Coordinates of C-alpha atoms in Angstrom, one line a residue:
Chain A
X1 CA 8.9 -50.2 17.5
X2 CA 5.3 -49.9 15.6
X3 CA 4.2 -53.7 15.9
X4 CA 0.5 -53.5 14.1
X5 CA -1.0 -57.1 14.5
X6 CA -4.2 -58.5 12.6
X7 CA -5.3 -54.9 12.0
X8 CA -8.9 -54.6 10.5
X9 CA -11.1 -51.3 9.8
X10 CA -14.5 -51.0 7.9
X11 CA -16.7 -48.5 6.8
X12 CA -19.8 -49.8 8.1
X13 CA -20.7 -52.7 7.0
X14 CA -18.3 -53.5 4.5
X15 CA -14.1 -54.6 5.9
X16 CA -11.5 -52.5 3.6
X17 CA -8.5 -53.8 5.6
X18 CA -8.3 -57.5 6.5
X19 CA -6.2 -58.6 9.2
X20 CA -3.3 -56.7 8.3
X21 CA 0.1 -57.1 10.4
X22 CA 3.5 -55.7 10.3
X23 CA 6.4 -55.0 12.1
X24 CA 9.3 -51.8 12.1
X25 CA 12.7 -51.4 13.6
X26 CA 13.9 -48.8 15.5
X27 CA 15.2 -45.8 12.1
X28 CA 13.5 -48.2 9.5
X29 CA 12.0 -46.5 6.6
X30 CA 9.0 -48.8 5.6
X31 CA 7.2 -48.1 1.7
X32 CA 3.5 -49.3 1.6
X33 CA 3.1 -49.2 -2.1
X34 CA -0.1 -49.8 -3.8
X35 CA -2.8 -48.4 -6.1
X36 CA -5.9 -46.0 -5.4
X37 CA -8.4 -47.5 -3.6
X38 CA -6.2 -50.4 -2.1
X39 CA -6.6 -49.1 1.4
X40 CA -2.8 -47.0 2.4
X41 CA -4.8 -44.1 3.0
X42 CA -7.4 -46.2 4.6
X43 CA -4.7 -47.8 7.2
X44 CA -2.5 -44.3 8.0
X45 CA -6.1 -42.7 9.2
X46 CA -6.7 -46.1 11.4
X47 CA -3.3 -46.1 12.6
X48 CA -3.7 -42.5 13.9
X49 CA -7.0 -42.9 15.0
X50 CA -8.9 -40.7 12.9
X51 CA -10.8 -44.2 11.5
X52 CA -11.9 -46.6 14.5
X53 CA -10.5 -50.4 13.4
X54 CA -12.6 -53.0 14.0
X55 CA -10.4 -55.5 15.5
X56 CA -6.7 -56.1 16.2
X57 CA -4.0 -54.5 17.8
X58 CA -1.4 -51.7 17.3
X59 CA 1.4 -51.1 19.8
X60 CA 4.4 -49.0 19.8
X61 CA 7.3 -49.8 21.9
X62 CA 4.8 -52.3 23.7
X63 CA 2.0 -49.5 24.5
X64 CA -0.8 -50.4 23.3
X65 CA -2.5 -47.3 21.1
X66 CA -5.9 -48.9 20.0
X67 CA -8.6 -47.2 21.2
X68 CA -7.2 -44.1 22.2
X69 CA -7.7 -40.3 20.7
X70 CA -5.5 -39.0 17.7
X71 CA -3.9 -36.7 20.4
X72 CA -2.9 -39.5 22.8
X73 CA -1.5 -41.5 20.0
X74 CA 0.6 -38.0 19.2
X75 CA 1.8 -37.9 23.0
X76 CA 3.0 -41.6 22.8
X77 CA 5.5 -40.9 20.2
X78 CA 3.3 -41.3 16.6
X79 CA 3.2 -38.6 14.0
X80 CA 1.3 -38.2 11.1
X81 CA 2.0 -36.0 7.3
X82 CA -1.7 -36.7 5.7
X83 CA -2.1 -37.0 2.2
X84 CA -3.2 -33.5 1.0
X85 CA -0.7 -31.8 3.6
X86 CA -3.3 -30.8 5.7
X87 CA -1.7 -27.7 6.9
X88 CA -3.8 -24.7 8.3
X89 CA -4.2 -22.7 5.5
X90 CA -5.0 -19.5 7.5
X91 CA -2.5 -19.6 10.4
X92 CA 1.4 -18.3 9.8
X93 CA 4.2 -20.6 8.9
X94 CA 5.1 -20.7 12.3
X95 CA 2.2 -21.0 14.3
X96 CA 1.6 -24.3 11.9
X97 CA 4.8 -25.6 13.2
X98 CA 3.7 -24.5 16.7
X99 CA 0.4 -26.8 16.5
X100 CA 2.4 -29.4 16.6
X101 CA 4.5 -28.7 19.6
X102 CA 1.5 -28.4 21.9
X103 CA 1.4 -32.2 22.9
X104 CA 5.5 -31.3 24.2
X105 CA 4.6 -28.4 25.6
X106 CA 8.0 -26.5 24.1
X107 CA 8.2 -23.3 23.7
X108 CA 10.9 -22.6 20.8
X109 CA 10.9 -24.0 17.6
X110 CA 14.0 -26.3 17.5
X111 CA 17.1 -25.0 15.0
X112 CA 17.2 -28.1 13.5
X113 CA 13.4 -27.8 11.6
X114 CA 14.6 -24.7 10.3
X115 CA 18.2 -26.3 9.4
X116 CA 16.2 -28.8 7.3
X117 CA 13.6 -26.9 5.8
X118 CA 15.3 -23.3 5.5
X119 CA 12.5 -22.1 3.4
X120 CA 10.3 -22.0 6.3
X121 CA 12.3 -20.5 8.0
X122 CA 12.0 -17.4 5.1
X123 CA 8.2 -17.4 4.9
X124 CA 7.9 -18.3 8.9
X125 CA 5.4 -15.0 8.7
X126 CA 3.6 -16.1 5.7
X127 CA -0.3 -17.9 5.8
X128 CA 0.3 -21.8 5.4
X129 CA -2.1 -21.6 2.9
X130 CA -0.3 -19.4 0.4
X131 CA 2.9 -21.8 -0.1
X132 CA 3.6 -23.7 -3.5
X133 CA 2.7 -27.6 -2.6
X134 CA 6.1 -28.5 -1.9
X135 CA 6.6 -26.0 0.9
X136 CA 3.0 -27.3 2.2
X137 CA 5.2 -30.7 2.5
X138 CA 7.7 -29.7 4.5
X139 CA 5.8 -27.7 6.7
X140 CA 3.4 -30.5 7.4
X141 CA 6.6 -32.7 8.0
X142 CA 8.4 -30.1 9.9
X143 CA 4.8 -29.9 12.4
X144 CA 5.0 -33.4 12.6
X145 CA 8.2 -33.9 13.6
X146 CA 8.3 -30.8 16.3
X147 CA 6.0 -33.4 18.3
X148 CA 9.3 -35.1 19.1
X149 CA 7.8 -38.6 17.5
X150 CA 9.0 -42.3 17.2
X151 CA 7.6 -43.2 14.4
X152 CA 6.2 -41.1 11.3
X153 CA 3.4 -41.9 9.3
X154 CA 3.7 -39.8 5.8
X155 CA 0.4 -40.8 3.5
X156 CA 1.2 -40.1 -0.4
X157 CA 3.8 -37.3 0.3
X158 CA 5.0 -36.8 -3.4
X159 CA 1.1 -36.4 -4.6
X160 CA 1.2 -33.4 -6.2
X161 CA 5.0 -32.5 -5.8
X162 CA 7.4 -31.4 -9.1
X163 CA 9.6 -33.6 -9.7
X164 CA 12.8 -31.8 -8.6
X165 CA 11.5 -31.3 -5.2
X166 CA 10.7 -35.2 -4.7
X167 CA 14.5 -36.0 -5.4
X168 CA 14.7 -33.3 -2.1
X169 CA 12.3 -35.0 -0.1
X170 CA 14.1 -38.2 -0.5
X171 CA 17.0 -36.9 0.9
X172 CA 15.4 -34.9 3.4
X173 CA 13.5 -37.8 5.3
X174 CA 16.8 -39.9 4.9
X175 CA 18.7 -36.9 6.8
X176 CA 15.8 -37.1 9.5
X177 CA 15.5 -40.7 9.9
X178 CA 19.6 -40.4 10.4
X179 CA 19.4 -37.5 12.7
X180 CA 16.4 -39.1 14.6
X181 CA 16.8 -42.3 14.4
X182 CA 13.0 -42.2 13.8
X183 CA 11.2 -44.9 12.0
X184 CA 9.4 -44.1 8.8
X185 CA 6.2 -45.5 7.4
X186 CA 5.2 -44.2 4.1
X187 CA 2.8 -44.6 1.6
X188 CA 3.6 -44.2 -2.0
X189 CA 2.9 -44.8 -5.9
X190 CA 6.1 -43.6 -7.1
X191 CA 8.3 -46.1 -7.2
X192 CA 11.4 -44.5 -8.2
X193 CA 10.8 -42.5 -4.9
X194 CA 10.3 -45.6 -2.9
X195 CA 13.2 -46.9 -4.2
X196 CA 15.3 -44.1 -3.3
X197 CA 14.2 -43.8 0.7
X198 CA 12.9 -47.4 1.7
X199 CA 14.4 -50.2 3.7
X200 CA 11.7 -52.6 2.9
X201 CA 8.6 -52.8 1.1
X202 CA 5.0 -53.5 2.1
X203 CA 2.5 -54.2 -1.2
X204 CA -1.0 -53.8 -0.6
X205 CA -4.3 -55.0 -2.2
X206 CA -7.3 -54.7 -2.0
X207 CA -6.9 -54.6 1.8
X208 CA -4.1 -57.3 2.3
X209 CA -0.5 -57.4 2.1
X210 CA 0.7 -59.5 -1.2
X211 CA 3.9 -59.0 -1.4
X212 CA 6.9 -58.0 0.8
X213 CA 10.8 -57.6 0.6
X214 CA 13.9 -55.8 2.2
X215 CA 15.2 -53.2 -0.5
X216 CA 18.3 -55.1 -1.8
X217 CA 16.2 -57.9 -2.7
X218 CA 13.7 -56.3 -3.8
X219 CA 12.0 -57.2 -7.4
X220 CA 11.6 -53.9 -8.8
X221 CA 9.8 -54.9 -12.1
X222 CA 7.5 -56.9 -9.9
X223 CA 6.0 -54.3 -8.0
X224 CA 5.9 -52.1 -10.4
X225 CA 3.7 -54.8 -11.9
X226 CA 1.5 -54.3 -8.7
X227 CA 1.2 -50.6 -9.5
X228 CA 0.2 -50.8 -12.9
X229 CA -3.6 -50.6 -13.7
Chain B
X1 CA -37.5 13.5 8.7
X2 CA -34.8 16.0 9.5
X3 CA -37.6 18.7 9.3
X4 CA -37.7 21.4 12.5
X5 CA -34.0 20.8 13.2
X6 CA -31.6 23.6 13.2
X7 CA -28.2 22.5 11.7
X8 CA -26.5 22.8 15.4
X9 CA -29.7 20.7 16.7
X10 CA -29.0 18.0 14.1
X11 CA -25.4 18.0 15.0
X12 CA -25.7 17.1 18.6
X13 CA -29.0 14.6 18.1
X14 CA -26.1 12.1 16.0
X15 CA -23.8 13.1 18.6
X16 CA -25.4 11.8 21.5
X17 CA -27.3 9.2 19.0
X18 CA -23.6 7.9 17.9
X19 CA -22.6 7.8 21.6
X20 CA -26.0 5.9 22.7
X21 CA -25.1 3.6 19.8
X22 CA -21.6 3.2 21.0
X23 CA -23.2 1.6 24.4
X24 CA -25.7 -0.6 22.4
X25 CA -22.2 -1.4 20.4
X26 CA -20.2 -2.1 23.2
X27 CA -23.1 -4.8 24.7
X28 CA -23.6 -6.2 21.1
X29 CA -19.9 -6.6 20.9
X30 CA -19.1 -8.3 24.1
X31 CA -22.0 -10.6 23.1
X32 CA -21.0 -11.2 19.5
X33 CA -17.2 -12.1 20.6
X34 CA -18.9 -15.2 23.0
X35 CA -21.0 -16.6 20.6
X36 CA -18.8 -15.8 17.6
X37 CA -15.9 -18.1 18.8
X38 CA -18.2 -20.3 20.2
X39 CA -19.5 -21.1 16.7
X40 CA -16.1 -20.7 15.1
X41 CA -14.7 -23.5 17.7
X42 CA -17.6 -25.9 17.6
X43 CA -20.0 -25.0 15.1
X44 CA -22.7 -24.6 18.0
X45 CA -25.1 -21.8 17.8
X46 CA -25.8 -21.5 21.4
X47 CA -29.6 -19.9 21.7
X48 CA -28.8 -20.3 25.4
X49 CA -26.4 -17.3 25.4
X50 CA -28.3 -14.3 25.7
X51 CA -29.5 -15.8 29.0
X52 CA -26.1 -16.4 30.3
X53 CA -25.6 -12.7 29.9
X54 CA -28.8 -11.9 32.0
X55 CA -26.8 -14.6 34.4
X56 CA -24.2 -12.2 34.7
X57 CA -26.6 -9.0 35.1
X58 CA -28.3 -10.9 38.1
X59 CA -25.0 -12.2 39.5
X60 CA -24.0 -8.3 39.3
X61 CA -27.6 -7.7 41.4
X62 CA -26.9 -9.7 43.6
X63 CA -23.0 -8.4 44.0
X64 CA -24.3 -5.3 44.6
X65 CA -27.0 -6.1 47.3
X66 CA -24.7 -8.0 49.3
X67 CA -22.3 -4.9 49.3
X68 CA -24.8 -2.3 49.7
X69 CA -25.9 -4.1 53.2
X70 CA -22.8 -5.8 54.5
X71 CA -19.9 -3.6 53.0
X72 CA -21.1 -0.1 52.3
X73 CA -17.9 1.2 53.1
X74 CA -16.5 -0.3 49.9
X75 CA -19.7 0.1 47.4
X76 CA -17.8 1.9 45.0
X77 CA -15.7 -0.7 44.2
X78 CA -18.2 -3.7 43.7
X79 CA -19.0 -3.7 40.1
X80 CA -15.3 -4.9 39.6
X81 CA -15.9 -7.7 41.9
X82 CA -19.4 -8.2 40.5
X83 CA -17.6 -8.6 37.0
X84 CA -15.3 -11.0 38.2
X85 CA -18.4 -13.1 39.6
X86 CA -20.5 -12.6 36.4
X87 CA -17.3 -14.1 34.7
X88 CA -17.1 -17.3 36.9
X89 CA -20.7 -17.9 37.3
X90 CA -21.5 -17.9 33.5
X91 CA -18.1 -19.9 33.1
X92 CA -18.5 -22.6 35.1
X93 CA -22.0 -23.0 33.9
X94 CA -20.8 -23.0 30.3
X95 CA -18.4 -25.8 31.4
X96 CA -21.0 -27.5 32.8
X97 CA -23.5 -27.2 30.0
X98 CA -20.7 -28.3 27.8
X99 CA -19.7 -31.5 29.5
X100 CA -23.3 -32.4 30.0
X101 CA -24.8 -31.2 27.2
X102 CA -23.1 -29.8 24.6
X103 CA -20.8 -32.4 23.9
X104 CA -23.0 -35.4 23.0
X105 CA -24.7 -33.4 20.6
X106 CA -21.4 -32.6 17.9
X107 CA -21.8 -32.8 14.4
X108 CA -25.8 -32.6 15.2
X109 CA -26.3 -28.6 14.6
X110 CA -29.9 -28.5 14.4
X111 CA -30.2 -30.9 17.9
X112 CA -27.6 -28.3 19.6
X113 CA -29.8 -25.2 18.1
X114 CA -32.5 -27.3 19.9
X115 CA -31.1 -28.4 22.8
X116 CA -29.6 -24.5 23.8
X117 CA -32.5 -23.2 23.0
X118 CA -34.1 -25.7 25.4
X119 CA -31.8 -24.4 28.1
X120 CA -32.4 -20.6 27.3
X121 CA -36.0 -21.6 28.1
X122 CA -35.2 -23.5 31.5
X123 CA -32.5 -20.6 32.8
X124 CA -35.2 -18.0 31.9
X125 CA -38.3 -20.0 34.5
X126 CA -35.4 -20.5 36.9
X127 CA -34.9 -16.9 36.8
X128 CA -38.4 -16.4 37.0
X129 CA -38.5 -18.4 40.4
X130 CA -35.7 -17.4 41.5
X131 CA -35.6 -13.5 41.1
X132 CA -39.6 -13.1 40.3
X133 CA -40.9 -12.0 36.9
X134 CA -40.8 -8.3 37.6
X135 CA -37.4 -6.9 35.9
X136 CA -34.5 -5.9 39.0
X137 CA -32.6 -2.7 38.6
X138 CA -28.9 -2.5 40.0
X139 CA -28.0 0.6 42.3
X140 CA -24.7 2.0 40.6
X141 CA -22.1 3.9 43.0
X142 CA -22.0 7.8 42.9
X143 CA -18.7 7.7 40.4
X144 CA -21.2 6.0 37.9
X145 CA -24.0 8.3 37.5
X146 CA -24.1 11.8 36.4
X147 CA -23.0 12.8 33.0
X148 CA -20.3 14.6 31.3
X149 CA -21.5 17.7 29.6
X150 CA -19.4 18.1 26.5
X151 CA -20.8 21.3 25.2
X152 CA -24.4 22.8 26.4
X153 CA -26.4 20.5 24.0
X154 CA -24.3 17.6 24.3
X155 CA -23.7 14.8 27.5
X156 CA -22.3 11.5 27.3
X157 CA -23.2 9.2 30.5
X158 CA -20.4 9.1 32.8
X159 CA -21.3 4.7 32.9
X160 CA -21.8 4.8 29.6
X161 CA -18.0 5.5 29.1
X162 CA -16.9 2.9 31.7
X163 CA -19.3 0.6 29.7
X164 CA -16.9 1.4 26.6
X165 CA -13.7 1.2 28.1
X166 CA -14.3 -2.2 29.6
X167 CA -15.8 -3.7 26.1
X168 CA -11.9 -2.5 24.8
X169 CA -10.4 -3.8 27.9
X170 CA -12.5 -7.2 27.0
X171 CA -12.2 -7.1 23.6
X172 CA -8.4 -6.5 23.5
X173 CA -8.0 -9.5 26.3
X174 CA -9.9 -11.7 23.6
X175 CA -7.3 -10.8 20.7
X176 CA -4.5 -11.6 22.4
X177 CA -5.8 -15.0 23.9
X178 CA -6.6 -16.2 20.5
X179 CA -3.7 -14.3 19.0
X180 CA -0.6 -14.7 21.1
X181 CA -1.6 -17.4 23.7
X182 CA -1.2 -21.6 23.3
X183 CA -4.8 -21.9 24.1
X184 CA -5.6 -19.6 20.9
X185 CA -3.7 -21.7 18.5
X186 CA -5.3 -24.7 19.6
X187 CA -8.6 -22.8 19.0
X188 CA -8.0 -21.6 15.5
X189 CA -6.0 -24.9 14.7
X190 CA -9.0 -27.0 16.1
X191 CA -11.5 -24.4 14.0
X192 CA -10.4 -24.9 10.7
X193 CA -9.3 -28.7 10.5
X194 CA -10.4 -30.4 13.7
X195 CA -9.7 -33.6 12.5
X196 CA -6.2 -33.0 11.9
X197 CA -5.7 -30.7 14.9
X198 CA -6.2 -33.8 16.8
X199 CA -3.4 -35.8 14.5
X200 CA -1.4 -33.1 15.1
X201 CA -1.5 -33.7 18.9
X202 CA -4.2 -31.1 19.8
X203 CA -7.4 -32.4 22.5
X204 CA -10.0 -30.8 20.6
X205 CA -12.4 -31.6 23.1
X206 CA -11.0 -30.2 26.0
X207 CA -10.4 -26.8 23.7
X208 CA -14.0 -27.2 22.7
X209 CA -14.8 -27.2 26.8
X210 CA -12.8 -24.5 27.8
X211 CA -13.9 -22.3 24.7
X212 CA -17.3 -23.0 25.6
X213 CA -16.8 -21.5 28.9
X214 CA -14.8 -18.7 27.9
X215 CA -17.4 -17.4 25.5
X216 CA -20.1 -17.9 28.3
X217 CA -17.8 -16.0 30.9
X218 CA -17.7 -13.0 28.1
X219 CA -21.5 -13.2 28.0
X220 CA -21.5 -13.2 31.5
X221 CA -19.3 -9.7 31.9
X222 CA -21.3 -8.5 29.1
X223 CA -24.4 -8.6 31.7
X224 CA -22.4 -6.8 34.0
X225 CA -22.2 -4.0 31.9
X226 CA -26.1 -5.1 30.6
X227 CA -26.8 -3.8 34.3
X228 CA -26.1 0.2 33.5
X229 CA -27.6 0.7 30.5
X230 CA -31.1 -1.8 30.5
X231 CA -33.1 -3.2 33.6
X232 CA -32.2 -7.2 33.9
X233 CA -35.5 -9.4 33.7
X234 CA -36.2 -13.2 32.9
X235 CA -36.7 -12.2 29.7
X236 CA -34.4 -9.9 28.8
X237 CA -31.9 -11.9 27.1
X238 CA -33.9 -12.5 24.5
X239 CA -34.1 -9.7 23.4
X240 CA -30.4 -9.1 22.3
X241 CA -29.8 -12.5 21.2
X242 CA -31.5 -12.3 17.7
X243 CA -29.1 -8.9 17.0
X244 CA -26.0 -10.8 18.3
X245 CA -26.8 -13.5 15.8
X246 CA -26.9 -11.1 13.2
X247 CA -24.2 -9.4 14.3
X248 CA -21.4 -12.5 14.2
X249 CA -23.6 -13.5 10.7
X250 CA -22.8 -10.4 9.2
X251 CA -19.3 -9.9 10.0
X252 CA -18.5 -13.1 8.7
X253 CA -18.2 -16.2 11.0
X254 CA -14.5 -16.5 12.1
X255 CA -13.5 -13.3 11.6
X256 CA -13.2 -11.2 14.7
X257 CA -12.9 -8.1 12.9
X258 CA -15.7 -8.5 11.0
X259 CA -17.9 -9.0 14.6
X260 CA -16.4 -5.7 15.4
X261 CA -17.0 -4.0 12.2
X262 CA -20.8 -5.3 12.1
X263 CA -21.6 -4.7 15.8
X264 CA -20.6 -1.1 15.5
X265 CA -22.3 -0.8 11.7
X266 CA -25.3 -2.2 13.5
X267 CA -25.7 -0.1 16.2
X268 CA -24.9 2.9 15.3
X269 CA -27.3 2.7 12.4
X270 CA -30.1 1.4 14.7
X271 CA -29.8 3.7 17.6
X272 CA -29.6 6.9 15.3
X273 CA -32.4 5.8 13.0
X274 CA -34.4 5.3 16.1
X275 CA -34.5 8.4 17.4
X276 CA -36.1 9.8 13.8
X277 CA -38.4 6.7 13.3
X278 CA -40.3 4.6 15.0
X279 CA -37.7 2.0 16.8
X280 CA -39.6 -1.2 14.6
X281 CA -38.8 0.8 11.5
X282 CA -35.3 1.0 12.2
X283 CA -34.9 -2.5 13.1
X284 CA -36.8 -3.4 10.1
X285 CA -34.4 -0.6 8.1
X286 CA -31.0 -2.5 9.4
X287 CA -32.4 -5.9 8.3
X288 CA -33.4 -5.0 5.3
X289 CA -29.9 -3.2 5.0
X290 CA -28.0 -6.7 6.2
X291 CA -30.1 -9.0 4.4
X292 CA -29.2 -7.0 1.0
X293 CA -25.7 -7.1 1.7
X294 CA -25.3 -10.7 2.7
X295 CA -27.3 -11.4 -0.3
X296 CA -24.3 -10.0 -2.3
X297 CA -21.5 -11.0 -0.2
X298 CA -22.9 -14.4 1.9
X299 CA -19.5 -15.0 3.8
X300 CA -20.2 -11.9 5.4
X301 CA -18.1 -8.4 5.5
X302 CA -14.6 -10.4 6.6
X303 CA -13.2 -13.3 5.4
X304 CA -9.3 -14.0 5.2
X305 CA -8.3 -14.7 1.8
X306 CA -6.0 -18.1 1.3
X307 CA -5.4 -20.4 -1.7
X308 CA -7.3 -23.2 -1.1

């Protein structure tokens, strides 16, 4: 699916991500866990072409994405839920979710978004920018995923989220991944909520992958070491 | 300074005032809505667009020439083809400007205030060359001229109201492109997160082109209607483009009912003050007027109110 090979990016003159490379299957959900500052936001931007990378290569399904606009990378199948949300505070509920389905060129809003995420589907008149931050979440997810994608970036999604509603979310991108059979790339601090959604785990530091296992082997104390300050 | 006027006098003098006003209104307004979602879109203050009006006013010349001596049989009707003209002319020129301007100059505000202001200058000597120095005036049909006598101290210009009714026309086509169309989502996605408009699959750039051209198109109508109510010259663009700036400043960038709101505040206050004072003193009355109230409210008469 996403194959990112010997990825670099830099701000100016100084490299933040060194040579990183990965691999997902096809309906994989992928944690990249990490502290601040370690460079997950860093590599969700460069995947989606917000941040130019300085060398290496990042393909999905054998297409080759480097280089290309955020918009083209959208049209090829990649989606992205920023950290922050990012919705668009001033447009409705539903013309956020519409934003997303202008790369598809659709017309109706699929059932299913609003099957998943009813509450939208209450406040579909509302401004974005007046829902509680975990509504913001699922609107931003529900945008993303209009844009029929492969693969779905999600940067930090529980920042800022109650608790209750991150035990939701878990469940949530589970059901989509199932429905979907969409791959998942998500980067997180919370553990327990890593634990919860993820086939496999990415560590990142300072810029470099340290340490990496499938869920069932996973050493929970040890990575939890790595988030630790 | 309402000295010497009867009650009945003073009555009809903001009557026809008002309705004077309602013309400078309607040209401000067409203006204002170009450069407005121009800036909104790109964050370009294009000093080049009170010349792409006069664009449109001499395309309009030019329509109407060509149908007073080859199709006089249907002279009545050109001003709707002269529109449609003034509409593609200033367009495509927007289009152009943007794709070979414009473009290379984002995220550089001051280079774009510049660069458009370098253009206004260039459009207004090929004006000059092309059409001479000495202002043009455009022959309207019969159904244009003549006025409407309301009561026996009070007319309203028969183009005057055609002037008014096409600014609604306009104005009302502009709501519901960036209300109810595709291309108007884009816009206001683009316009307030462009960076994540593009993550979200939007090509801000070819919204940023076509925008571009749309607001030069309105400029370009808006000198169609220029034609009835002012005499097109090199120059005369200049003259409106300072008013239209304050116009989209004080009704709050991004916020097309605040342009509406402020164009009409504007010019009705201007064009009945003039007629008591001199017409510097009421220009320098409405400045002081807008200055004092953006000094109290700088995001301008509008703004949508969001959490943040």
């Amino acid at each position: 699916m996403l194959d990112v090979t010997r990825l670099s990016v830099a701000y100016g003159q100084s490299e933040v991500l060194h040579s990183l490379s990965f691999a997902t299957d096809k309906a994989e959900i992928v944690a990249v866990m990490g502290r601040n500052g370690m460079g997950k936001t860093t590599m969700m931007k460069s995947l989606m072409g917000i941040l130019p990378s300085r060398s290496g290569s990042i393909r999905l399904e054998g297409t080759e994405l480097g280089g290309l606009e955020s918009h083209e990378r959208v049209a090829h199948g990649l989606a992205f839920v920023p950290q922050g949300r990012m919705i668009f505070p001033t447009l409705t509920v539903e013309e956020n979710i519409r934003t997303g389905m202008v790369v598809r060129k659709k017309s109706r809003i699929p059932d299913e978004i609003f099957a998943l995420f009813p509450v939208l589907y209450d406040m579909r008149h509302r401004r974005g920018g007046n829902l509680s931050g975990g509504q913001q979440q699922q609107l931003a997810i529900a945008r993303a995923l209009v844009a029929d994608p492969k693969v779905l970036l999600l940067d930090e999604p529980t920042e800022g989220i109650q608790p209750s509603i991150i035990k939701d979310m878990a469940r949530v991108l589970k059901e989509i991944r199932s429905m979907m059979s969409l791959t998942i790339v998500v980067s997180e601090q919370v553990l327990s909520f890593a634990m919860d959604v993820a086939d496999r785990f990415l560590v990142m530091e300072n810029g470099e992958f340290v340490y990496e296992d499938v869920a069932e082997n996973v050493d929970e104390t040890k990575i939890a070491g790595f988030l630790s300050v | 300074m309402f000295d010497g006027y009867t009650a009945s006098q003073l009555m009809s003098i903001f009557a026809m005032q008002g309705f004077a006003g309602l013309i400078l209104f309607s040209v401000f307004l067409l203006m204002a809505l170009g450069l407005a979602i121009i800036f909104g879109q790109m964050g370009v203050i294009n000093m080049a667009h009170g010349e792409f009006m006069i664009l449109g006013a001499y395309v309009t010349f030019l329509t109407s020439n060509f149908f007073q001596s080859n199709l006089p049989h249907f002279f009545g009707g050109y001003f709707f083809f002269a529109m449609a003209f003034a509409f593609l002319a200033a367009g495509a020129l927007g289009y152009a400007l943007e794709w070979v301007l414009i473009r290379h100059l984002y995220r550089r505000p001051l280079d774009t205030l510049l660069a458009t202001w370098g253009v206004s200058m260039i459009l207004q000597q090929v004006y000059r060359s092309v059409f001479g120095a000495r202002e043009v005036g455009v022959v309207l049909p019969d159904w244009l001229m003549g006025s409407y006598q309301v009561t026996d101290m009070i007319d309203v210009p028969i183009n005057g109201m055609f002037v008014m009714a096409l600014t609604a026309t306009i104005t009302a086509a502009v709501f519901a492109l960036m209300f109810r169309s595709t291309w108007g989502l884009q816009v206001r996605a683009v316009t307030q997160n462009r960076v994540m408009a593009g993550a979200a699959g939007i090509n801000g750039k070819r919204v940023d082109r076509l925008t571009f051209a749309l607001g030069c198109g309105i400029a370009g109508v808006a000198g169609s209607a220029f034609t009835m109510v002012g005499s097109t010259g090199p120059t005369a663009g200049q003259l409106y483009i300072v008013d239209t700036f304050l116009v989209v400043v004080f009704g709050g960038a991004q916020s097309l009912f605040g342009t509406i709101a402020s164009a009409f505040a504007i010019s009705q206050s201007q064009s009945t003050m003039e007629f008591f004072l001199s017409g510097s003193m009421a220009k320098v009355l409405t400045l002081l007027t807008v200055v004092g109230i953006l000094l109290l409210r700088p995001q301008g008469l509008f703004v949508v109110k969001v959490r943040k």
